[in-house]
Tab-separated table of C-alpha atoms in Angstrom:
chain	number	residue	atom	x	y	z
A	1	VAL	CA	-17.720	14.323	-8.436
A	2	GLN	CA	-17.721	12.761	-4.994
A	3	LEU	CA	-15.049	10.784	-3.200
A	4	GLN	CA	-16.161	9.061	-0.015
A	5	ALA	CA	-13.385	7.815	2.256
A	6	SER	CA	-13.967	5.392	5.101
A	7	GLY	CA	-12.261	2.789	7.238
A	8	GLY	CA	-10.344	4.897	9.707
A	9	GLY	CA	-10.301	4.224	13.418
A	10	LEU	CA	-8.232	3.626	16.510
A	11	VAL	CA	-5.670	0.829	16.399
A	12	GLN	CA	-2.708	-0.213	18.499
A	13	SER	CA	0.837	0.083	17.243
A	14	GLY	CA	1.612	-2.846	14.955
A	15	GLY	CA	-1.996	-3.242	13.941
A	16	SER	CA	-3.697	-2.928	10.569
A	17	LEU	CA	-6.470	-0.936	8.937
A	18	ARG	CA	-7.874	-0.818	5.440
A	19	LEU	CA	-9.129	2.461	4.073
A	20	SER	CA	-11.599	2.629	1.202
A	21	CYS	CA	-12.532	5.471	-1.109
A	22	VAL	CA	-15.565	5.182	-3.359
A	23	ALA	CA	-15.765	7.545	-6.306
A	24	SER	CA	-18.831	8.740	-8.170
A	25	GLY	CA	-19.489	11.263	-10.899
A	26	LEU	CA	-16.349	10.513	-12.905
A	27	THR	CA	-15.073	7.761	-15.170
A	28	PHE	CA	-13.072	6.141	-12.405
A	29	SER	CA	-10.976	3.928	-14.665
A	30	ASN	CA	-9.602	7.062	-16.395
A	31	TYR	CA	-8.261	8.617	-13.204
A	32	ALA	CA	-5.233	8.040	-11.046
A	33	MET	CA	-5.943	7.940	-7.339
A	34	GLY	CA	-3.873	9.113	-4.441
A	35	TRP	CA	-3.911	8.904	-0.676
A	36	PHE	CA	-2.635	11.797	1.393
A	37	ARG	CA	-2.505	12.410	5.108
A	38	GLN	CA	-2.290	15.345	7.447
A	39	ALA	CA	-1.122	15.034	11.013
A	40	PRO	CA	-1.866	17.781	13.570
A	41	GLY	CA	0.359	20.774	12.966
A	42	LYS	CA	1.856	19.290	9.816
A	43	GLU	CA	1.373	19.790	6.123
A	44	LEU	CA	-0.600	17.501	3.882
A	45	GLU	CA	1.713	14.769	2.591
A	46	PHE	CA	1.585	12.181	-0.173
A	47	VAL	CA	1.203	8.606	1.050
A	48	ALA	CA	0.511	6.460	-2.015
A	49	GLY	CA	-0.757	6.674	-5.566
A	50	ILE	CA	-1.993	4.317	-8.262
A	51	SER	CA	-2.194	5.025	-11.963
A	52	TRP	CA	-5.277	4.557	-14.123
A	53	SER	CA	-3.501	2.863	-17.012
A	54	ASP	CA	-1.568	-0.087	-15.636
A	55	SER	CA	-2.193	0.298	-11.914
A	56	SER	CA	1.408	1.248	-11.277
A	57	THR	CA	1.863	2.123	-7.632
A	58	TYR	CA	3.911	4.761	-5.854
A	59	TYR	CA	4.657	5.165	-2.158
A	60	ALA	CA	6.190	7.620	0.230
A	61	ASN	CA	9.381	6.227	1.738
A	62	SER	CA	7.828	6.379	5.192
A	63	VAL	CA	5.157	3.804	4.290
A	64	LYS	CA	6.911	1.673	1.690
A	65	GLY	CA	6.721	-1.995	2.622
A	66	ARG	CA	3.904	-1.413	5.112
A	67	PHE	CA	1.100	0.127	3.048
A	68	THR	CA	-0.440	-1.174	-0.166
A	69	ILE	CA	-2.645	0.800	-2.519
A	70	SER	CA	-4.980	-1.006	-4.889
A	71	ARG	CA	-8.029	-0.258	-6.979
A	72	ASP	CA	-11.159	-2.012	-8.178
A	73	ASN	CA	-12.422	-0.240	-11.271
A	74	ALA	CA	-15.611	-2.310	-11.319
A	75	GLU	CA	-16.468	-0.955	-7.863
A	76	ASN	CA	-15.063	2.572	-8.426
A	77	THR	CA	-13.034	2.055	-5.287
A	78	VAL	CA	-9.448	2.580	-4.218
A	79	TYR	CA	-8.052	0.935	-1.107
A	80	LEU	CA	-5.162	1.576	1.217
A	81	GLN	CA	-4.131	-1.454	3.240
A	82	MET	CA	-2.060	-0.273	6.174
A	83	ASN	CA	-0.036	-2.828	8.120
A	84	SER	CA	2.511	-2.505	10.908
A	85	LEU	CA	1.016	0.814	11.880
A	86	LYS	CA	3.067	3.210	13.984
A	87	PRO	CA	2.012	6.134	16.169
A	88	GLU	CA	3.545	8.482	13.590
A	89	ASP	CA	0.976	7.246	11.063
A	90	THR	CA	-1.706	9.034	13.081
A	91	ALA	CA	-3.384	11.550	10.788
A	92	VAL	CA	-6.475	12.353	8.801
A	93	TYR	CA	-6.255	10.404	5.564
A	94	TYR	CA	-7.687	11.772	2.328
A	95	CYS	CA	-8.221	10.243	-1.073
A	96	ALA	CA	-7.883	12.354	-4.184
A	97	SER	CA	-8.018	11.959	-7.948
A	98	ARG	CA	-6.442	13.394	-11.062
A	99	ARG	CA	-5.503	12.035	-14.473
A	100	THR	CA	-1.952	11.002	-13.520
A	101	VAL	CA	-0.247	10.244	-10.219
A	102	ASN	CA	1.433	13.218	-8.594
A	103	ILE	CA	2.936	13.690	-5.155
A	104	TYR	CA	1.796	17.314	-4.826
A	105	PRO	CA	-1.658	17.736	-3.307
A	106	ASN	CA	-2.426	20.975	-5.110
A	107	GLU	CA	-2.218	19.095	-8.417
A	108	TYR	CA	-5.267	16.981	-7.579
A	109	ASP	CA	-8.712	17.824	-8.933
A	110	TYR	CA	-11.040	16.079	-6.519
A	111	TRP	CA	-10.853	15.256	-2.816
A	112	GLY	CA	-12.671	13.089	-0.322
A	113	GLN	CA	-13.679	14.281	3.116
A	114	GLY	CA	-10.982	12.483	5.107
A	115	THR	CA	-11.007	9.678	7.627
A	116	GLN	CA	-9.182	9.752	10.959
A	117	VAL	CA	-6.547	7.130	11.714
A	118	THR	CA	-5.188	7.034	15.255
A	119	VAL	CA	-2.416	4.648	16.250
A	120	SER	CA	-1.799	4.244	19.973
A	121	SER	CA	1.571	3.258	21.361
């Protein structure tokens, strides 16, 4: 199984980025997908998740209303649209998969390599 995350970069505060994560080696439509992030000196934290069954979505309070997770099962891809970015959103962002959405990173089976998001003030 491989998860390939991309789309990170440097953006000014208030700007937008869209992250993508392409999955291979698994039946993508049978897996929930999650996005996590880790800022320097901080623990890995849940950002957003999307179920496999009805594409229900879940968000951390810190990103609710600004970030949107979506999936395209035909393309084996999950997206994270990030709007109104803040300097505190600066982190390495990871995608991960498991059968059902969970906020705890150690519950996930597969992980992507991470993509850096830096928001300047």
